[in-house]
Amino acid sequence: MNIVAKDFTPVTTVPPLKASRISKEYLGGTFKALDDVSFELQENQITAFVGPSGCGKTTMLRIIAGLEYPTRGRLEVFGKNVQGPGPDRGMIFQAYTSFPWLTAMQNVEYGMKILKVPAAERRERTMNFLKLVHLEKFADSYPRSLSGGMKQRVALARTLAQNPAIILMDEPFGALDAQVRWEMQELMIELIEREKKTVVAITHDIEEAIYLADRIIFFSRQPGRIKADIPLTFKGGRRIKQKEELLELPGYAELERQLFAMMREEIK
Amino acid sequence: MFLGLWEAGHYLTPASARKFFPSIGEVGSALYVLFAERNFLQDVSVSCWRIFISFMAASAIAVPIGILMGSFGNIRALFNPTLTAWRYLPAASFIPLLLVWFGPTDQAKIALLFIGVIFFLISLVLDNTTAIQKEFVEAGLTMGASRRTILTGIVVPAALPAIFDSMRNMIAVSWTYLVIAEIVGAQDGIGAVMMRAGRFLNVDVIMAGIVTIGALGLLTDLIFRGICRALFPWNVERRS
């Protein structure tokens, strides 16, 4: 299946996503949401976009998703130029987007239906993913009767079932209360680990970013630029499943302090 | 409460004028006479039929146009000026024209009801469509859905309950135009019966007509709610 190898070109690591010199201007250039932003994502890494409100991190995520277009710059997914949305980049929103007119099961199936996955396979994958997000008992429930956390789990299962190369998350747990929030964070780590996905997650929550991410890209505001690109080396290249374990690691407090200081600098 | 006020009003009216403010009992017996002896059922069904046909026709056109206008900016730009102008024209002003074109026929009445409803219904459906949560559409886009799938698979089901609510409200407006249409040059229908009764100062019959329309309105509303519950089980508030 490796096209690069078939062409007898040397196998280089093509990044799952490469953003080159992305700028986004509004009001005829008077407002620069993003100014000359470049970065590459690495396969199977979770990258968190962190920064103060109005720093352009949401705009960047929406540009990657194809829901907005950059004023300048280029976006490549596995070396291919992309414009507009596509199922190779799945998105999970902060607002609940599990469709209320479909049951949990039909919701999870929906993305695969769009991709014309054969019915038998679709059913099997649907049940499988519902199990993974612990909703198999609620397969026939409508979202209306599900809690916020459960609705987000439906959305997560729907996105994963489509098997996208990259998963984009726009503060997916922002609307959830504290306890459900960390349950969801742990579930997400588990699923991402299992499904081997490249993830970009936006968060306001510094603690959440440190817990989830392998790398943090910190945005500064007006104009939106990358202020810092921080690999979370203190975790020693692994993902910590239980949050309390993370707090014990040397380097955690220092990183958190550093991020808070950066945030304060931006707010001033 | 309302019935109590009504009955009190009747007895507070001076005896000489009580004829013009009949009691509930009198209106009730007028209703009985209407149905039993004057074939009122025929008039009622004629009126219902007019509402039904005109409303179905108006909805069949207004709902798709409203959804398309709500979904696509260019279609909205194309229709909106015309729509806005028509909405400001009182439907009743078409009565003389419709009478000249169709005469005092069923078509004239159905056309009036149609005109009275369609333009408002289009703008309501348009609003219902644009009011859906935009993330539903964006979620569809990121899943790779085509514009067509997004329209039929996401926009329509998301907007439909609100659209049915709009229809339920507009059918009430339909009843208003029905009475206007039947008062002006009609031989049958509830409005015509009331108009004839007015000529002979039969206030009890007029009130019987009003009560009938009220009851029919209530019934339509109940039917609509029933249909909504059956069509959108996912939207039903769970009673706990």
Short mmCIF file of N, CA, C and O in Angstrom, two decimals, chain A residues 137-241:
data_model
loop_
_atom_site.label_atom_id
_atom_site.label_comp_id
_atom_site.label_asym_id
_atom_site.label_seq_id
_atom_site.Cartn_x
_atom_site.Cartn_y
_atom_site.Cartn_z
N LYS A 137 -24.63 -0.12 25.61
CA LYS A 137 -25.99 -0.25 26.15
C LYS A 137 -26.91 0.86 25.64
O LYS A 137 -28.12 0.80 25.78
N PHE A 138 -26.31 1.91 25.09
CA PHE A 138 -27.10 3.06 24.66
C PHE A 138 -27.18 3.16 23.14
O PHE A 138 -27.48 4.22 22.60
N ALA A 139 -26.91 2.04 22.47
CA ALA A 139 -26.87 2.05 21.01
C ALA A 139 -28.14 2.63 20.40
O ALA A 139 -28.10 3.37 19.42
N ASP A 140 -29.29 2.32 20.99
CA ASP A 140 -30.55 2.75 20.41
C ASP A 140 -31.12 4.01 21.05
O ASP A 140 -32.27 4.39 20.80
N SER A 141 -30.32 4.68 21.89
CA SER A 141 -30.81 5.91 22.51
C SER A 141 -30.54 7.11 21.61
O SER A 141 -29.54 7.15 20.90
N TYR A 142 -31.46 8.05 21.67
CA TYR A 142 -31.23 9.31 20.97
C TYR A 142 -30.38 10.22 21.86
O TYR A 142 -30.48 10.16 23.09
N PRO A 143 -29.57 11.10 21.24
CA PRO A 143 -28.68 11.97 22.02
C PRO A 143 -29.42 12.77 23.10
O PRO A 143 -28.85 13.07 24.14
N ARG A 144 -30.67 13.09 22.85
CA ARG A 144 -31.42 13.87 23.81
C ARG A 144 -31.41 13.24 25.21
O ARG A 144 -31.43 13.94 26.22
N SER A 145 -31.42 11.91 25.22
CA SER A 145 -31.48 11.25 26.53
C SER A 145 -30.09 10.91 27.06
O SER A 145 -29.95 10.25 28.08
N LEU A 146 -29.04 11.37 26.37
CA LEU A 146 -27.68 11.11 26.83
C LEU A 146 -27.10 12.35 27.52
O LEU A 146 -27.47 13.47 27.21
N SER A 147 -26.15 12.13 28.42
CA SER A 147 -25.50 13.25 29.09
C SER A 147 -24.47 13.89 28.15
O SER A 147 -24.16 13.34 27.10
N GLY A 148 -23.94 15.05 28.55
CA GLY A 148 -22.96 15.75 27.73
C GLY A 148 -21.75 14.89 27.41
O GLY A 148 -21.30 14.83 26.27
N GLY A 149 -21.22 14.22 28.43
CA GLY A 149 -20.06 13.37 28.22
C GLY A 149 -20.37 12.23 27.26
O GLY A 149 -19.55 11.88 26.40
N MET A 150 -21.57 11.67 27.38
CA MET A 150 -21.95 10.57 26.49
C MET A 150 -22.09 11.07 25.06
O MET A 150 -21.70 10.39 24.11
N LYS A 151 -22.65 12.27 24.91
CA LYS A 151 -22.78 12.83 23.55
C LYS A 151 -21.41 13.01 22.90
O LYS A 151 -21.22 12.73 21.73
N GLN A 152 -20.45 13.49 23.71
CA GLN A 152 -19.10 13.67 23.17
C GLN A 152 -18.46 12.32 22.84
O GLN A 152 -17.69 12.21 21.90
N ARG A 153 -18.82 11.29 23.61
CA ARG A 153 -18.29 9.96 23.31
C ARG A 153 -18.86 9.44 22.00
O ARG A 153 -18.16 8.77 21.24
N VAL A 154 -20.14 9.75 21.73
CA VAL A 154 -20.73 9.38 20.43
C VAL A 154 -19.95 10.06 19.31
O VAL A 154 -19.57 9.44 18.32
N ALA A 155 -19.67 11.36 19.50
CA ALA A 155 -18.95 12.12 18.47
C ALA A 155 -17.55 11.54 18.27
O ALA A 155 -17.07 11.41 17.14
N LEU A 156 -16.91 11.16 19.37
CA LEU A 156 -15.57 10.58 19.31
C LEU A 156 -15.60 9.25 18.54
O LEU A 156 -14.78 9.02 17.64
N ALA A 157 -16.59 8.42 18.86
CA ALA A 157 -16.72 7.13 18.18
C ALA A 157 -17.02 7.33 16.69
O ALA A 157 -16.47 6.64 15.84
N ARG A 158 -17.86 8.31 16.39
CA ARG A 158 -18.21 8.58 15.00
C ARG A 158 -16.98 8.98 14.20
O ARG A 158 -16.77 8.54 13.07
N THR A 159 -16.15 9.83 14.82
CA THR A 159 -14.95 10.30 14.12
C THR A 159 -13.94 9.18 13.97
O THR A 159 -13.39 8.98 12.88
N LEU A 160 -13.71 8.42 15.05
CA LEU A 160 -12.73 7.33 14.98
C LEU A 160 -13.16 6.25 13.97
O LEU A 160 -12.34 5.69 13.26
N ALA A 161 -14.47 5.99 13.91
CA ALA A 161 -14.98 4.92 13.03
C ALA A 161 -14.70 5.23 11.57
O ALA A 161 -14.62 4.33 10.74
N GLN A 162 -14.58 6.53 11.26
CA GLN A 162 -14.28 6.91 9.87
C GLN A 162 -12.80 6.69 9.53
O GLN A 162 -12.41 6.83 8.38
N ASN A 163 -12.03 6.38 10.55
CA ASN A 163 -10.60 6.14 10.40
C ASN A 163 -9.84 7.26 9.68
O ASN A 163 -9.16 7.03 8.67
N PRO A 164 -9.93 8.48 10.20
CA PRO A 164 -9.20 9.58 9.56
C PRO A 164 -7.71 9.50 9.92
O PRO A 164 -7.35 8.90 10.93
N ALA A 165 -6.87 10.11 9.08
CA ALA A 165 -5.44 10.13 9.37
C ALA A 165 -5.15 11.07 10.53
O ALA A 165 -4.30 10.81 11.36
N ILE A 166 -5.90 12.17 10.55
CA ILE A 166 -5.66 13.20 11.56
C ILE A 166 -6.98 13.49 12.28
O ILE A 166 -8.02 13.59 11.64
N ILE A 167 -6.91 13.61 13.59
CA ILE A 167 -8.11 13.99 14.34
C ILE A 167 -7.91 15.37 14.92
O ILE A 167 -6.90 15.65 15.55
N LEU A 168 -8.87 16.25 14.66
CA LEU A 168 -8.79 17.61 15.15
C LEU A 168 -9.84 17.79 16.24
O LEU A 168 -10.97 17.35 16.10
N MET A 169 -9.44 18.41 17.34
CA MET A 169 -10.38 18.59 18.44
C MET A 169 -10.38 20.04 18.87
O MET A 169 -9.35 20.58 19.22
N ASP A 170 -11.57 20.63 18.83
CA ASP A 170 -11.70 22.03 19.22
C ASP A 170 -12.29 22.09 20.62
O ASP A 170 -13.49 22.10 20.79
N GLU A 171 -11.45 22.10 21.62
CA GLU A 171 -11.88 22.08 23.01
C GLU A 171 -13.00 21.07 23.25
O GLU A 171 -14.08 21.43 23.70
N PRO A 172 -12.73 19.82 22.95
CA PRO A 172 -13.82 18.84 22.95
C PRO A 172 -14.44 18.62 24.32
O PRO A 172 -15.59 18.20 24.42
N PHE A 173 -13.67 18.92 25.38
CA PHE A 173 -14.21 18.66 26.72
C PHE A 173 -14.54 19.95 27.44
O PHE A 173 -14.79 19.98 28.64
N GLY A 174 -14.54 21.05 26.68
CA GLY A 174 -14.73 22.37 27.27
C GLY A 174 -16.08 22.54 27.96
O GLY A 174 -16.20 23.30 28.91
N ALA A 175 -17.10 21.82 27.45
CA ALA A 175 -18.44 22.03 27.99
C ALA A 175 -18.76 21.04 29.11
O ALA A 175 -19.85 21.05 29.66
N LEU A 176 -17.79 20.19 29.45
CA LEU A 176 -18.09 19.14 30.43
C LEU A 176 -17.64 19.54 31.82
O LEU A 176 -16.70 20.32 31.99
N ASP A 177 -18.28 18.97 32.83
CA ASP A 177 -17.86 19.32 34.18
C ASP A 177 -16.59 18.54 34.56
O ASP A 177 -16.20 17.58 33.90
N ALA A 178 -15.93 18.98 35.64
CA ALA A 178 -14.56 18.57 35.93
C ALA A 178 -14.35 17.06 35.94
O ALA A 178 -13.41 16.54 35.33
N GLN A 179 -15.25 16.33 36.61
CA GLN A 179 -15.03 14.90 36.75
C GLN A 179 -15.16 14.18 35.41
O GLN A 179 -14.31 13.38 35.02
N VAL A 180 -16.23 14.51 34.69
CA VAL A 180 -16.44 13.90 33.38
C VAL A 180 -15.28 14.25 32.45
O VAL A 180 -14.85 13.45 31.62
N ARG A 181 -14.78 15.44 32.64
CA ARG A 181 -13.69 15.94 31.83
C ARG A 181 -12.45 15.04 31.94
O ARG A 181 -11.87 14.65 30.95
N TRP A 182 -12.07 14.75 33.17
CA TRP A 182 -10.89 13.89 33.23
C TRP A 182 -11.16 12.45 32.85
O TRP A 182 -10.32 11.77 32.31
N GLU A 183 -12.35 11.98 33.07
CA GLU A 183 -12.69 10.64 32.57
C GLU A 183 -12.53 10.60 31.04
O GLU A 183 -11.99 9.64 30.49
N MET A 184 -12.98 11.68 30.41
CA MET A 184 -12.89 11.75 28.95
C MET A 184 -11.44 11.85 28.49
O MET A 184 -11.06 11.26 27.48
N GLN A 185 -10.64 12.61 29.25
CA GLN A 185 -9.22 12.73 28.88
C GLN A 185 -8.54 11.37 28.92
O GLN A 185 -7.80 11.01 28.01
N GLU A 186 -8.82 10.61 29.99
CA GLU A 186 -8.20 9.29 30.10
C GLU A 186 -8.67 8.35 29.00
O GLU A 186 -7.88 7.62 28.42
N LEU A 187 -9.98 8.43 28.70
CA LEU A 187 -10.53 7.60 27.63
C LEU A 187 -9.88 7.96 26.30
O LEU A 187 -9.54 7.09 25.49
N MET A 188 -9.68 9.27 26.09
CA MET A 188 -9.10 9.72 24.83
C MET A 188 -7.68 9.20 24.66
O MET A 188 -7.32 8.69 23.60
N ILE A 189 -6.87 9.33 25.72
CA ILE A 189 -5.50 8.81 25.68
C ILE A 189 -5.51 7.33 25.29
O ILE A 189 -4.76 6.87 24.42
N GLU A 190 -6.41 6.58 25.93
CA GLU A 190 -6.50 5.15 25.70
C GLU A 190 -6.84 4.86 24.23
O GLU A 190 -6.23 4.01 23.58
N LEU A 191 -7.84 5.61 23.70
CA LEU A 191 -8.29 5.37 22.33
C LEU A 191 -7.25 5.77 21.29
O LEU A 191 -7.02 5.07 20.31
N ILE A 192 -6.60 6.91 21.53
CA ILE A 192 -5.61 7.41 20.58
C ILE A 192 -4.42 6.44 20.52
O ILE A 192 -3.91 6.12 19.46
N GLU A 193 -4.05 5.97 21.70
CA GLU A 193 -2.97 4.99 21.80
C GLU A 193 -3.31 3.75 20.98
O GLU A 193 -2.52 3.22 20.23
N ARG A 194 -4.55 3.29 21.13
CA ARG A 194 -5.02 2.07 20.50
C ARG A 194 -5.15 2.22 18.99
O ARG A 194 -4.77 1.35 18.22
N GLU A 195 -5.71 3.35 18.58
CA GLU A 195 -6.00 3.55 17.15
C GLU A 195 -4.83 4.17 16.40
O GLU A 195 -4.90 4.33 15.18
N LYS A 196 -3.79 4.56 17.11
CA LYS A 196 -2.61 5.16 16.47
C LYS A 196 -2.98 6.34 15.57
O LYS A 196 -2.93 6.25 14.35
N LYS A 197 -3.36 7.43 16.19
CA LYS A 197 -3.80 8.58 15.41
C LYS A 197 -2.89 9.78 15.64
O LYS A 197 -2.29 9.93 16.71
N THR A 198 -2.85 10.62 14.64
CA THR A 198 -2.21 11.91 14.79
C THR A 198 -3.31 12.88 15.21
O THR A 198 -4.35 12.93 14.59
N VAL A 199 -3.05 13.60 16.29
CA VAL A 199 -4.13 14.41 16.87
C VAL A 199 -3.67 15.85 17.06
O VAL A 199 -2.52 16.10 17.43
N VAL A 200 -4.57 16.79 16.78
CA VAL A 200 -4.35 18.17 17.19
C VAL A 200 -5.52 18.56 18.07
O VAL A 200 -6.68 18.42 17.68
N ALA A 201 -5.24 18.99 19.30
CA ALA A 201 -6.32 19.38 20.20
C ALA A 201 -6.10 20.80 20.69
O ALA A 201 -4.99 21.15 21.08
N ILE A 202 -7.15 21.59 20.62
CA ILE A 202 -7.09 22.93 21.19
C ILE A 202 -7.54 22.86 22.63
O ILE A 202 -8.49 22.15 22.94
N THR A 203 -6.86 23.56 23.47
CA THR A 203 -7.38 23.66 24.84
C THR A 203 -6.94 24.96 25.49
O THR A 203 -5.92 25.53 25.18
N HIS A 204 -7.79 25.44 26.38
CA HIS A 204 -7.46 26.60 27.19
C HIS A 204 -6.75 26.18 28.46
O HIS A 204 -6.15 26.96 29.15
N ASP A 205 -6.94 24.88 28.75
CA ASP A 205 -6.59 24.35 30.04
C ASP A 205 -5.15 23.82 29.99
O ASP A 205 -4.86 22.82 29.34
N ILE A 206 -4.24 24.49 30.65
CA ILE A 206 -2.82 24.15 30.60
C ILE A 206 -2.57 22.74 31.13
O ILE A 206 -1.83 21.95 30.54
N GLU A 207 -3.24 22.41 32.22
CA GLU A 207 -3.09 21.08 32.80
C GLU A 207 -3.52 20.00 31.80
O GLU A 207 -2.86 18.98 31.64
N GLU A 208 -4.63 20.25 31.14
CA GLU A 208 -5.14 19.31 30.15
C GLU A 208 -4.13 19.14 29.01
O GLU A 208 -3.86 18.03 28.56
N ALA A 209 -3.56 20.26 28.59
CA ALA A 209 -2.59 20.21 27.49
C ALA A 209 -1.39 19.34 27.88
O ALA A 209 -0.95 18.49 27.12
N ILE A 210 -0.88 19.54 29.10
CA ILE A 210 0.29 18.77 29.53
C ILE A 210 -0.05 17.29 29.64
O ILE A 210 0.72 16.42 29.26
N TYR A 211 -1.26 17.01 30.13
CA TYR A 211 -1.66 15.62 30.29
C TYR A 211 -1.83 14.91 28.94
O TYR A 211 -1.34 13.79 28.74
N LEU A 212 -2.50 15.57 28.01
CA LEU A 212 -2.84 14.91 26.74
C LEU A 212 -1.68 14.89 25.75
O LEU A 212 -1.47 13.90 25.04
N ALA A 213 -0.91 15.99 25.70
CA ALA A 213 -0.06 16.20 24.53
C ALA A 213 1.31 15.55 24.63
O ALA A 213 1.85 15.31 25.71
N ASP A 214 1.85 15.28 23.44
CA ASP A 214 3.26 14.92 23.32
C ASP A 214 4.06 16.17 22.97
O ASP A 214 5.28 16.18 23.08
N ARG A 215 3.34 17.19 22.53
CA ARG A 215 4.00 18.40 22.08
C ARG A 215 3.00 19.54 22.22
O ARG A 215 1.80 19.36 21.93
N ILE A 216 3.49 20.69 22.66
CA ILE A 216 2.59 21.84 22.80
C ILE A 216 3.07 22.96 21.87
O ILE A 216 4.25 23.32 21.88
N ILE A 217 2.15 23.45 21.05
CA ILE A 217 2.46 24.63 20.25
C ILE A 217 1.73 25.81 20.88
O ILE A 217 0.51 25.80 20.98
N PHE A 218 2.50 26.76 21.33
CA PHE A 218 1.92 27.91 22.04
C PHE A 218 1.79 29.08 21.07
O PHE A 218 2.76 29.51 20.46
N PHE A 219 0.58 29.61 20.94
CA PHE A 219 0.34 30.73 20.02
C PHE A 219 0.31 32.05 20.79
O PHE A 219 -0.22 32.12 21.89
N SER A 220 0.90 33.08 20.17
CA SER A 220 0.77 34.42 20.74
C SER A 220 -0.29 35.14 19.91
O SER A 220 -0.65 34.70 18.84
N ARG A 221 -0.77 36.25 20.44
CA ARG A 221 -1.90 36.85 19.72
C ARG A 221 -1.55 38.20 19.09
O ARG A 221 -0.66 38.90 19.54
N GLN A 222 -2.31 38.49 18.10
CA GLN A 222 -2.28 39.77 17.36
C GLN A 222 -0.90 40.27 17.04
O GLN A 222 -0.39 41.14 17.73
N PRO A 223 -0.29 39.80 16.00
CA PRO A 223 -0.85 38.77 15.13
C PRO A 223 -0.59 37.38 15.69
O PRO A 223 0.31 37.19 16.49
N GLY A 224 -1.40 36.40 15.26
CA GLY A 224 -1.23 35.03 15.73
C GLY A 224 0.02 34.40 15.16
O GLY A 224 0.16 34.23 13.95
N ARG A 225 0.96 34.12 16.04
CA ARG A 225 2.21 33.46 15.61
C ARG A 225 2.53 32.34 16.58
O ARG A 225 1.99 32.30 17.68
N ILE A 226 3.47 31.46 16.18
CA ILE A 226 3.91 30.45 17.12
C ILE A 226 4.94 31.07 18.05
O ILE A 226 5.97 31.56 17.62
N LYS A 227 4.62 31.09 19.34
CA LYS A 227 5.50 31.70 20.32
C LYS A 227 6.51 30.67 20.82
O LYS A 227 7.67 30.98 21.06
N ALA A 228 6.03 29.44 20.98
CA ALA A 228 6.93 28.39 21.45
C ALA A 228 6.44 27.04 20.95
O ALA A 228 5.25 26.84 20.78
N ASP A 229 7.38 26.15 20.72
CA ASP A 229 7.05 24.80 20.26
C ASP A 229 7.74 23.84 21.23
O ASP A 229 8.96 23.71 21.22
N ILE A 230 6.97 23.28 22.12
CA ILE A 230 7.56 22.57 23.27
C ILE A 230 7.31 21.07 23.19
O ILE A 230 6.17 20.63 23.31
N PRO A 231 8.36 20.26 23.01
CA PRO A 231 8.17 18.81 23.11
C PRO A 231 8.09 18.43 24.58
O PRO A 231 8.84 18.96 25.40
N LEU A 232 7.18 17.53 24.91
CA LEU A 232 7.02 17.18 26.33
C LEU A 232 7.95 16.02 26.70
O LEU A 232 7.51 14.92 26.99
N THR A 233 9.25 16.32 26.65
CA THR A 233 10.24 15.28 26.85
C THR A 233 10.23 14.70 28.26
O THR A 233 10.66 13.58 28.47
N PHE A 234 9.73 15.48 29.22
CA PHE A 234 9.78 14.99 30.61
C PHE A 234 8.96 13.71 30.81
O PHE A 234 9.15 12.98 31.77
N LYS A 235 8.03 13.43 29.86
CA LYS A 235 7.25 12.20 29.98
C LYS A 235 8.05 10.98 29.51
O LYS A 235 7.58 9.85 29.62
N GLY A 236 9.25 11.22 28.95
CA GLY A 236 10.09 10.12 28.50
C GLY A 236 9.50 9.36 27.34
O GLY A 236 9.67 8.14 27.22
N GLY A 237 8.78 10.06 26.47
CA GLY A 237 8.28 9.45 25.24
C GLY A 237 7.10 8.52 25.43
O GLY A 237 6.71 7.81 24.51
N ARG A 238 6.51 8.49 26.62
CA ARG A 238 5.33 7.64 26.75
C ARG A 238 4.14 8.48 27.20
O ARG A 238 4.29 9.64 27.57
N ARG A 239 2.99 7.85 27.14
CA ARG A 239 1.80 8.57 27.58
C ARG A 239 1.40 8.04 28.94
O ARG A 239 1.36 6.85 29.17
N ILE A 240 1.11 8.95 29.80
CA ILE A 240 0.75 8.56 31.16
C ILE A 240 -0.76 8.42 31.23
O ILE A 240 -1.50 9.34 30.93
N LYS A 241 -1.22 7.21 31.61
CA LYS A 241 -2.65 6.98 31.58
C LYS A 241 -3.37 7.58 32.79
O LYS A 241 -4.47 8.05 32.70
#
